[in-house]
Short mmCIF file of C-alpha atoms in Angstrom, two decimals:
data_model
loop_
_atom_site.label_atom_id
_atom_site.label_comp_id
_atom_site.label_asym_id
_atom_site.label_seq_id
_atom_site.Cartn_x
_atom_site.Cartn_y
_atom_site.Cartn_z
CA UNK A 1 162.92 -69.44 230.02
CA UNK A 2 161.86 -72.77 228.61
CA UNK A 3 160.96 -72.58 224.93
CA UNK A 4 158.41 -75.37 225.30
CA UNK A 5 156.57 -73.40 227.96
CA UNK A 6 156.42 -70.32 225.76
CA UNK A 7 155.01 -72.44 222.96
CA UNK A 8 152.26 -73.83 225.23
CA UNK A 9 151.22 -70.33 226.30
CA UNK A 10 150.91 -69.22 222.68
CA UNK A 11 148.76 -72.23 221.86
CA UNK A 12 146.44 -71.49 224.77
CA UNK A 13 146.03 -67.88 223.70
CA UNK A 14 145.14 -68.94 220.20
CA UNK A 15 142.54 -71.40 221.45
CA UNK A 16 140.98 -68.81 223.77
CA UNK A 17 140.89 -66.25 220.96
CA UNK A 18 139.22 -68.75 218.65
CA UNK A 19 136.64 -69.61 221.31
CA UNK A 20 135.91 -65.93 221.90
CA UNK A 21 135.51 -65.31 218.16
CA UNK A 22 133.13 -68.26 217.80
CA UNK A 23 131.14 -67.09 220.85
CA UNK A 24 130.90 -63.58 219.46
CA UNK A 25 129.73 -64.93 216.12
CA UNK A 26 127.06 -67.06 217.81
CA UNK A 27 125.85 -64.08 219.83
CA UNK A 28 125.76 -61.90 216.69
CA UNK A 29 123.82 -64.48 214.69
CA UNK A 30 121.43 -64.94 217.60
CA UNK A 31 120.77 -61.22 217.87
CA UNK A 32 120.14 -60.99 214.11
CA UNK A 33 117.66 -63.88 214.22
CA UNK A 34 115.85 -62.40 217.20
CA UNK A 35 115.48 -59.03 215.48
CA UNK A 36 114.17 -60.73 212.35
CA UNK A 37 111.42 -62.26 214.43
CA UNK A 38 110.46 -58.94 215.99
CA UNK A 39 108.76 -55.81 214.67
CA UNK A 40 108.72 -52.51 216.49
CA UNK A 41 106.18 -49.68 216.57
CA UNK A 42 104.93 -47.14 219.06
CA UNK A 43 103.36 -49.96 221.07
CA UNK A 44 106.63 -51.88 221.50
CA UNK A 45 108.00 -55.11 220.05
CA UNK A 46 105.90 -57.82 218.36
CA UNK A 47 106.85 -61.37 217.40
CA UNK A 48 106.85 -62.03 213.67
CA UNK A 49 106.00 -65.63 212.81
CA UNK A 50 108.35 -65.58 209.83
CA UNK A 51 109.08 -69.29 209.79
CA UNK A 52 105.69 -70.61 210.90
CA UNK A 53 106.95 -71.71 214.31
CA UNK A 54 104.06 -70.16 216.16
CA UNK A 55 101.62 -71.66 213.68
CA UNK A 56 103.10 -75.13 214.23
CA UNK A 57 102.96 -74.64 217.99
CA UNK A 58 99.35 -73.52 217.74
CA UNK A 59 98.52 -76.63 215.70
CA UNK A 60 100.27 -78.84 218.26
CA UNK A 61 98.51 -77.09 221.13
CA UNK A 62 95.16 -77.50 219.37
CA UNK A 63 95.79 -81.23 219.05
CA UNK A 64 96.74 -81.50 222.73
CA UNK A 65 93.96 -79.19 223.90
CA UNK A 66 96.35 -76.51 225.18
CA UNK A 67 95.61 -72.84 224.62
CA UNK A 68 97.96 -70.85 222.41
CA UNK A 69 99.15 -67.65 224.05
CA UNK A 70 97.33 -64.76 222.44
CA UNK A 71 99.50 -62.45 220.41
CA UNK A 72 98.87 -58.73 220.68
CA UNK A 73 96.93 -57.43 217.67
CA UNK A 74 97.81 -54.20 215.98
CA UNK A 75 94.94 -51.69 216.09
CA UNK A 76 92.98 -51.49 212.83
CA UNK A 77 90.88 -48.64 211.60
CA UNK A 78 87.18 -49.45 211.52
CA UNK A 79 85.53 -48.77 208.14
CA UNK A 80 83.02 -45.95 208.23
CA UNK A 81 79.41 -47.14 208.18
CA UNK A 82 77.66 -46.45 204.92
CA UNK A 83 74.70 -44.17 205.31
CA UNK A 84 71.54 -45.22 203.43
CA UNK A 85 70.78 -43.06 200.41
CA UNK A 86 68.15 -40.43 201.07
CA UNK A 87 64.76 -41.27 199.59
CA UNK A 88 63.91 -38.85 196.78
CA UNK A 89 61.13 -36.41 197.56
CA UNK A 90 57.73 -37.20 196.10
CA UNK A 91 55.52 -34.13 196.38
CA UNK A 92 55.42 -34.33 192.62
CA UNK A 93 53.53 -32.87 189.71
CA UNK A 94 53.28 -34.85 186.46
CA UNK A 95 53.22 -32.23 183.70
CA UNK A 96 53.17 -32.08 179.92
CA UNK A 97 56.49 -31.67 178.13
CA UNK A 98 55.22 -28.70 176.11
CA UNK A 99 54.26 -26.84 179.28
CA UNK A 100 57.53 -27.54 181.09
CA UNK A 101 59.45 -26.32 178.04
CA UNK A 102 57.83 -22.88 178.44
CA UNK A 103 59.86 -20.34 180.37
CA UNK A 104 56.81 -19.09 182.27
CA UNK A 105 56.04 -22.58 183.53
CA UNK A 106 59.60 -23.09 184.77
CA UNK A 107 59.42 -19.85 186.74
CA UNK A 108 56.13 -20.96 188.32
CA UNK A 109 57.64 -24.30 189.25
CA UNK A 110 60.69 -22.65 190.79
CA UNK A 111 58.45 -20.39 192.85
CA UNK A 112 56.33 -23.31 194.04
CA UNK A 113 59.48 -25.27 194.92
CA UNK A 114 60.85 -22.30 196.86
CA UNK A 115 57.58 -22.07 198.80
CA UNK A 116 57.74 -25.79 199.58
CA UNK A 117 54.57 -26.65 197.65
CA UNK A 118 56.32 -29.19 195.44
CA UNK A 119 59.79 -30.63 195.12
CA UNK A 120 59.50 -33.02 192.18
CA UNK A 121 58.49 -32.66 188.54
CA UNK A 122 57.65 -35.61 186.29
CA UNK A 123 57.87 -34.86 182.57
CA UNK A 124 57.45 -37.01 179.46
CA UNK A 125 60.72 -37.81 177.72
CA UNK A 126 59.05 -40.21 175.26
CA UNK A 127 55.28 -40.02 174.82
CA UNK A 128 52.75 -42.76 174.21
CA UNK A 129 52.98 -42.41 170.42
CA UNK A 130 56.76 -42.70 170.43
CA UNK A 131 57.75 -39.05 169.94
CA UNK A 132 60.92 -37.98 171.75
CA UNK A 133 60.83 -34.73 173.71
CA UNK A 134 64.64 -34.49 174.08
CA UNK A 135 67.52 -35.32 171.77
CA UNK A 136 68.46 -38.99 172.08
CA UNK A 137 71.82 -40.40 171.07
CA UNK A 138 71.14 -43.89 169.70
CA UNK A 139 72.50 -46.26 167.09
CA UNK A 140 69.29 -48.28 166.94
CA UNK A 141 67.82 -46.06 164.24
CA UNK A 142 69.44 -43.95 161.54
CA UNK A 143 67.75 -40.63 162.29
CA UNK A 144 66.08 -40.22 165.68
CA UNK A 145 65.68 -36.48 164.99
CA UNK A 146 62.78 -37.32 162.68
CA UNK A 147 60.69 -38.30 165.71
CA UNK A 148 62.14 -35.63 168.04
CA UNK A 149 59.94 -32.67 168.95
CA UNK A 150 61.09 -29.21 167.90
CA UNK A 151 60.95 -27.97 171.52
CA UNK A 152 63.59 -30.49 172.65
CA UNK A 153 66.25 -27.87 173.41
CA UNK A 154 63.81 -25.79 175.45
CA UNK A 155 62.80 -28.81 177.51
CA UNK A 156 66.42 -29.80 178.10
CA UNK A 157 67.18 -26.27 179.32
CA UNK A 158 64.12 -26.34 181.59
CA UNK A 159 65.22 -29.65 183.12
CA UNK A 160 68.68 -28.23 183.82
CA UNK A 161 67.19 -25.11 185.41
CA UNK A 162 64.95 -27.17 187.68
CA UNK A 163 67.77 -29.46 188.69
CA UNK A 164 70.06 -26.54 189.51
CA UNK A 165 67.33 -25.33 191.87
CA UNK A 166 67.33 -28.76 193.62
CA UNK A 167 64.00 -29.79 192.11
CA UNK A 168 63.94 -33.58 191.66
CA UNK A 169 63.22 -34.24 187.95
CA UNK A 170 61.79 -37.59 186.85
CA UNK A 171 61.86 -38.47 183.15
CA UNK A 172 58.81 -40.49 182.11
CA UNK A 173 59.33 -42.92 179.23
CA UNK A 174 56.43 -44.72 177.54
CA UNK A 175 58.09 -47.98 176.63
CA UNK A 176 56.58 -50.76 174.56
CA UNK A 177 53.62 -49.04 172.89
CA UNK A 178 55.26 -47.10 170.08
CA UNK A 179 53.99 -46.04 166.67
CA UNK A 180 56.92 -43.85 165.67
CA UNK A 181 60.08 -45.82 166.45
CA UNK A 182 58.93 -48.79 164.39
CA UNK A 183 58.40 -46.45 161.43
CA UNK A 184 62.14 -45.68 161.65
CA UNK A 185 63.22 -49.24 162.39
CA UNK A 186 60.63 -51.93 161.69
CA UNK A 187 62.87 -54.59 163.25
CA UNK A 188 62.00 -53.20 166.70
CA UNK A 189 58.33 -54.07 166.28
CA UNK A 190 56.53 -57.25 167.20
CA UNK A 191 56.03 -59.29 164.03
CA UNK A 192 53.35 -61.72 162.92
CA UNK A 193 54.58 -65.29 162.69
CA UNK A 194 53.51 -65.19 159.02
CA UNK A 195 55.23 -61.86 158.33
CA UNK A 196 54.26 -58.23 158.76
CA UNK A 197 54.13 -55.90 161.76
CA UNK A 198 51.83 -57.17 164.51
CA UNK A 199 48.92 -54.92 165.54
CA UNK A 200 46.75 -55.06 168.65
CA UNK A 201 42.96 -54.65 168.68
CA UNK A 202 43.43 -50.88 168.69
CA UNK A 203 45.33 -51.20 165.41
CA UNK A 204 48.57 -49.97 166.99
CA UNK A 205 52.14 -51.28 167.02
CA UNK A 206 54.29 -52.45 169.93
CA UNK A 207 58.00 -52.81 170.45
CA UNK A 208 59.22 -56.36 171.01
CA UNK A 209 60.44 -56.54 174.62
CA UNK A 210 62.45 -59.68 173.82
CA UNK A 211 64.43 -57.85 171.12
CA UNK A 212 67.92 -56.72 172.17
CA UNK A 213 67.62 -53.58 170.03
CA UNK A 214 64.42 -52.59 171.84
CA UNK A 215 66.16 -52.79 175.21
CA UNK A 216 69.14 -50.89 173.84
CA UNK A 217 66.80 -48.17 172.52
CA UNK A 218 65.16 -47.75 175.93
CA UNK A 219 68.60 -47.65 177.58
CA UNK A 220 69.69 -44.94 175.13
CA UNK A 221 66.62 -42.85 175.93
CA UNK A 222 67.15 -43.26 179.67
CA UNK A 223 70.85 -42.34 179.42
CA UNK A 224 70.03 -39.27 177.32
CA UNK A 225 67.41 -38.21 179.88
CA UNK A 226 69.98 -38.49 182.68
CA UNK A 227 72.49 -36.48 180.64
CA UNK A 228 69.77 -33.85 180.14
CA UNK A 229 69.42 -33.57 183.92
CA UNK A 230 66.84 -36.15 185.04
CA UNK A 231 67.44 -37.58 188.50
CA UNK A 232 65.16 -40.60 188.05
CA UNK A 233 63.55 -42.56 185.22
CA UNK A 234 59.88 -43.60 185.25
CA UNK A 235 58.97 -46.42 182.85
CA UNK A 236 55.34 -46.39 181.69
CA UNK A 237 53.65 -49.15 179.65
CA UNK A 238 56.53 -51.43 180.55
CA UNK A 239 54.35 -54.42 179.72
CA UNK A 240 53.31 -56.83 177.00
CA UNK A 241 50.31 -55.76 174.86
CA UNK A 242 47.03 -55.78 176.75
CA UNK A 243 44.92 -56.55 173.67
CA UNK A 244 45.35 -58.83 170.72
CA UNK A 245 46.36 -62.37 169.84
CA UNK A 246 49.77 -62.63 171.48
CA UNK A 247 50.03 -66.22 170.27
CA UNK A 248 50.40 -64.94 166.71
CA UNK A 249 53.53 -62.92 167.49
CA UNK A 250 56.87 -64.12 166.21
CA UNK A 251 58.99 -62.90 169.13
CA UNK A 252 62.67 -62.24 168.59
CA UNK A 253 63.27 -64.51 171.61
CA UNK A 254 60.18 -66.46 172.68
CA UNK A 255 59.49 -65.59 176.34
CA UNK A 256 58.85 -68.20 178.99
CA UNK A 257 57.41 -65.62 181.40
CA UNK A 258 56.53 -61.96 181.00
CA UNK A 259 58.14 -60.84 184.28
CA UNK A 260 61.40 -62.58 183.41
CA UNK A 261 61.74 -60.63 180.15
CA UNK A 262 60.80 -57.32 181.76
CA UNK A 263 63.06 -57.88 184.77
CA UNK A 264 66.09 -58.43 182.55
CA UNK A 265 65.29 -55.24 180.63
CA UNK A 266 64.65 -53.26 183.84
CA UNK A 267 67.98 -54.29 185.37
CA UNK A 268 69.85 -53.34 182.20
CA UNK A 269 68.20 -49.91 182.14
CA UNK A 270 69.08 -49.42 185.81
CA UNK A 271 72.69 -50.37 185.11
CA UNK A 272 73.02 -48.09 182.07
CA UNK A 273 71.11 -45.10 183.50
CA UNK A 274 72.86 -45.22 186.91
CA UNK A 275 69.89 -43.48 188.57
CA UNK A 276 66.73 -44.86 190.24
CA UNK A 277 64.36 -46.47 187.73
CA UNK A 278 60.68 -46.75 188.70
CA UNK A 279 57.51 -48.16 187.12
CA UNK A 280 53.95 -46.97 186.49
CA UNK A 281 50.94 -47.87 184.36
CA UNK A 282 47.37 -46.72 183.69
CA UNK A 283 45.93 -49.37 186.01
CA UNK A 284 47.25 -51.41 188.91
CA UNK A 285 46.38 -54.68 187.19
CA UNK A 286 48.70 -53.71 184.33
CA UNK A 287 51.47 -53.73 186.94
CA UNK A 288 50.45 -56.77 188.96
CA UNK A 289 48.98 -59.00 186.23
CA UNK A 290 51.01 -57.52 183.35
CA UNK A 291 49.14 -58.69 180.22
CA UNK A 292 46.07 -60.91 180.57
CA UNK A 293 46.14 -61.48 176.81
CA UNK A 294 49.71 -62.76 176.97
CA UNK A 295 48.82 -65.03 179.89
CA UNK A 296 45.84 -66.44 178.01
CA UNK A 297 48.07 -67.08 175.01
CA UNK A 298 50.58 -69.13 176.98
CA UNK A 299 53.00 -66.58 178.42
CA UNK A 300 52.32 -66.45 182.18
CA UNK A 301 53.05 -63.34 184.22
CA UNK A 302 55.79 -65.04 186.24
CA UNK A 303 57.48 -63.58 189.33
CA UNK A 304 55.83 -60.16 189.32
CA UNK A 305 56.82 -59.53 192.94
CA UNK A 306 60.51 -59.64 192.06
CA UNK A 307 59.94 -57.29 189.13
CA UNK A 308 58.04 -54.73 191.23
CA UNK A 309 60.48 -54.97 194.14
CA UNK A 310 63.50 -54.56 191.84
CA UNK A 311 62.07 -51.27 190.57
CA UNK A 312 63.14 -48.42 192.83
CA UNK A 313 59.56 -47.19 193.25
CA UNK A 314 56.07 -47.91 191.92
CA UNK A 315 53.73 -45.04 191.07
CA UNK A 316 50.12 -46.26 191.11
CA UNK A 317 47.00 -44.46 189.86
CA UNK A 318 44.64 -43.74 192.75
CA UNK A 319 42.22 -41.16 191.35
CA UNK A 320 41.22 -39.48 194.61
CA UNK A 321 42.84 -39.06 198.00
CA UNK A 322 40.25 -41.44 199.50
CA UNK A 323 41.36 -44.16 197.10
CA UNK A 324 45.09 -43.70 197.68
CA UNK A 325 45.51 -46.01 200.68
CA UNK A 326 43.46 -48.74 199.00
CA UNK A 327 45.45 -48.42 195.76
CA UNK A 328 48.76 -48.70 197.61
CA UNK A 329 47.52 -51.70 199.61
CA UNK A 330 46.24 -53.38 196.46
CA UNK A 331 49.64 -53.28 194.79
CA UNK A 332 51.44 -54.33 197.96
CA UNK A 333 49.33 -57.48 198.09
CA UNK A 334 51.49 -58.58 195.16
CA UNK A 335 54.75 -56.93 196.26
CA UNK A 336 54.73 -56.17 200.02
CA UNK A 337 58.25 -54.70 199.97
CA UNK A 338 57.66 -52.35 197.04
CA UNK A 339 57.87 -48.59 197.63
CA UNK A 340 54.51 -47.32 196.36
CA UNK A 341 53.49 -43.71 195.62
CA UNK A 342 49.86 -42.82 194.71
CA UNK A 343 48.99 -40.61 191.72
CA UNK A 344 46.05 -38.26 192.36
CA UNK A 345 43.86 -36.50 189.76
CA UNK A 346 42.65 -33.50 191.78
CA UNK A 347 44.96 -30.56 192.49
CA UNK A 348 43.28 -29.48 195.71
CA UNK A 349 43.08 -33.09 196.93
CA UNK A 350 46.80 -33.48 196.23
CA UNK A 351 47.56 -30.31 198.18
CA UNK A 352 45.46 -31.47 201.13
CA UNK A 353 46.82 -35.01 201.03
CA UNK A 354 49.29 -35.78 203.80
CA UNK A 355 52.13 -37.89 202.53
CA UNK A 356 54.07 -38.53 199.36
CA UNK A 357 51.94 -38.26 196.25
CA UNK A 358 51.94 -37.28 192.57
CA UNK A 359 49.48 -34.92 190.93
CA UNK A 360 48.51 -35.93 187.38
CA UNK A 361 48.33 -32.58 185.58
CA UNK A 362 49.46 -33.47 182.06
CA UNK A 363 46.19 -32.31 180.49
CA UNK A 364 45.64 -29.28 182.74
CA UNK A 365 49.10 -28.01 183.63
CA UNK A 366 48.22 -24.30 183.64
CA UNK A 367 45.17 -24.80 185.84
CA UNK A 368 47.04 -27.05 188.25
CA UNK A 369 49.88 -24.57 188.69
CA UNK A 370 47.36 -21.78 189.24
CA UNK A 371 45.67 -23.75 192.01
CA UNK A 372 49.02 -24.55 193.61
CA UNK A 373 49.79 -20.86 193.59
CA UNK A 374 46.49 -20.08 195.30
CA UNK A 375 45.01 -18.16 192.39
CA UNK A 376 41.72 -20.08 192.20
CA UNK A 377 39.99 -23.22 193.40
CA UNK A 378 40.14 -26.56 191.66
CA UNK A 379 36.86 -26.78 189.79
CA UNK A 380 37.08 -30.54 189.47
CA UNK A 381 36.51 -30.88 193.23
CA UNK A 382 33.11 -29.16 193.03
CA UNK A 383 31.66 -31.59 190.53
CA UNK A 384 28.66 -33.58 191.76
CA UNK A 385 29.31 -36.30 189.20
CA UNK A 386 30.87 -39.48 190.61
CA UNK A 387 34.46 -40.08 189.62
CA UNK A 388 35.68 -43.51 188.57
CA UNK A 389 38.51 -44.83 190.73
CA UNK A 390 41.61 -45.17 188.62
CA UNK A 391 42.72 -48.29 190.47
CA UNK A 392 39.57 -50.19 189.40
CA UNK A 393 39.31 -51.89 186.06
CA UNK A 394 36.57 -50.81 183.68
CA UNK A 395 34.25 -53.83 183.41
CA UNK A 396 33.18 -52.77 179.91
CA UNK A 397 36.75 -52.58 178.65
CA UNK A 398 37.17 -56.02 177.11
CA UNK A 399 38.71 -57.57 174.04
CA UNK A 400 35.29 -58.48 172.67
CA UNK A 401 34.70 -54.82 171.78
CA UNK A 402 37.47 -55.06 169.24
CA UNK A 403 36.90 -58.48 167.73
CA UNK A 404 34.82 -57.12 164.84
CA UNK A 405 37.69 -54.87 163.76
CA UNK A 406 40.12 -57.73 163.39
CA UNK A 407 40.17 -60.21 160.57
CA UNK A 408 42.17 -63.10 161.96
CA UNK A 409 42.43 -64.77 158.56
CA UNK A 410 43.84 -61.82 156.65
CA UNK A 411 47.27 -60.80 157.95
CA UNK A 412 47.87 -58.63 154.88
CA UNK A 413 45.36 -56.14 156.30
CA UNK A 414 47.71 -55.71 159.24
CA UNK A 415 51.11 -55.42 157.64
CA UNK A 416 52.14 -52.38 159.69
CA UNK A 417 50.90 -49.78 157.20
CA UNK A 418 47.33 -49.43 158.45
#
């Protein structure tokens, strides 16, 4: 056989082998690239735009007006719809702290709750003089126990017992009017611009709502009330002073508007307490107009609607059941979106009233509970004397009645000791 021919055949075989190897390599690389551009699941294969090719094609198609083929989307779980929080019950009785601290009263309340007569109890955590009815953990004053009532532990136990029985407990805090806290920490009080603790026409002291320590103190009380078992906080007298020369106050931070100062404080209390925080006052005008004296002295009310709407609920004094609708409507003229609950003075009227309402029974707790239990009739309903509507202002209640008691030229008479 010819050696040249054998050599040619060997060369051809080598070339063919090389071609086959190259072809196999190309096929292998192609398969790898294809699999890198695909993902697999139970629904089959999906193209992965790893190198942005599809995105570039989509951009080119958008420029030319051509539609980009839709790529199959992987199914996604739909987030569960959030259910609105249930509105707290408001068949409430506003009772004195001393009464609620009594074991007999708690048992009566539990029985009335079991019967469906009431489902909410409002109790004073801090009273109008500044006394604390529970233990409060605060750094604002050195010894808060000095102004803490001796029945604090009993009240805290009563609150826990009511809460365990699913009774909604609201802790009522009288805010800015305070005789006792300023005795422990005078820096909390409103001060005269010439020195000394500022006094209103009733010769009483007020906490400075613009003072950071005042807001911190109210937050501490609210947090302690929640830790004691309160489900909601009710701020009373959350206003600037209603009487007195506000223009003579040296505020810690001079307010531009009353509502702005109070709104900032309200939102901080809501944030720290982490429960609903509501508002109330003795009169509706104290809620809607805040302080007329402050307005006259250059501190306008401001955006009261925002303040009232930011509060979780507004409890308004109505006096009688007949006045309730008018009282609610009167407040909602200022804040149409506010949630408004009337406060009634008569036990039997409260029981007959259809709808959410609060019974004011701070001064007659035992009698009110007896009526609720069906033991006897409410004597206040049988009175022939006309009752003043709580939502109306007393026309005789004016600053002029107090002018003679105030010596505007002698601030030393009002240095906080009188």
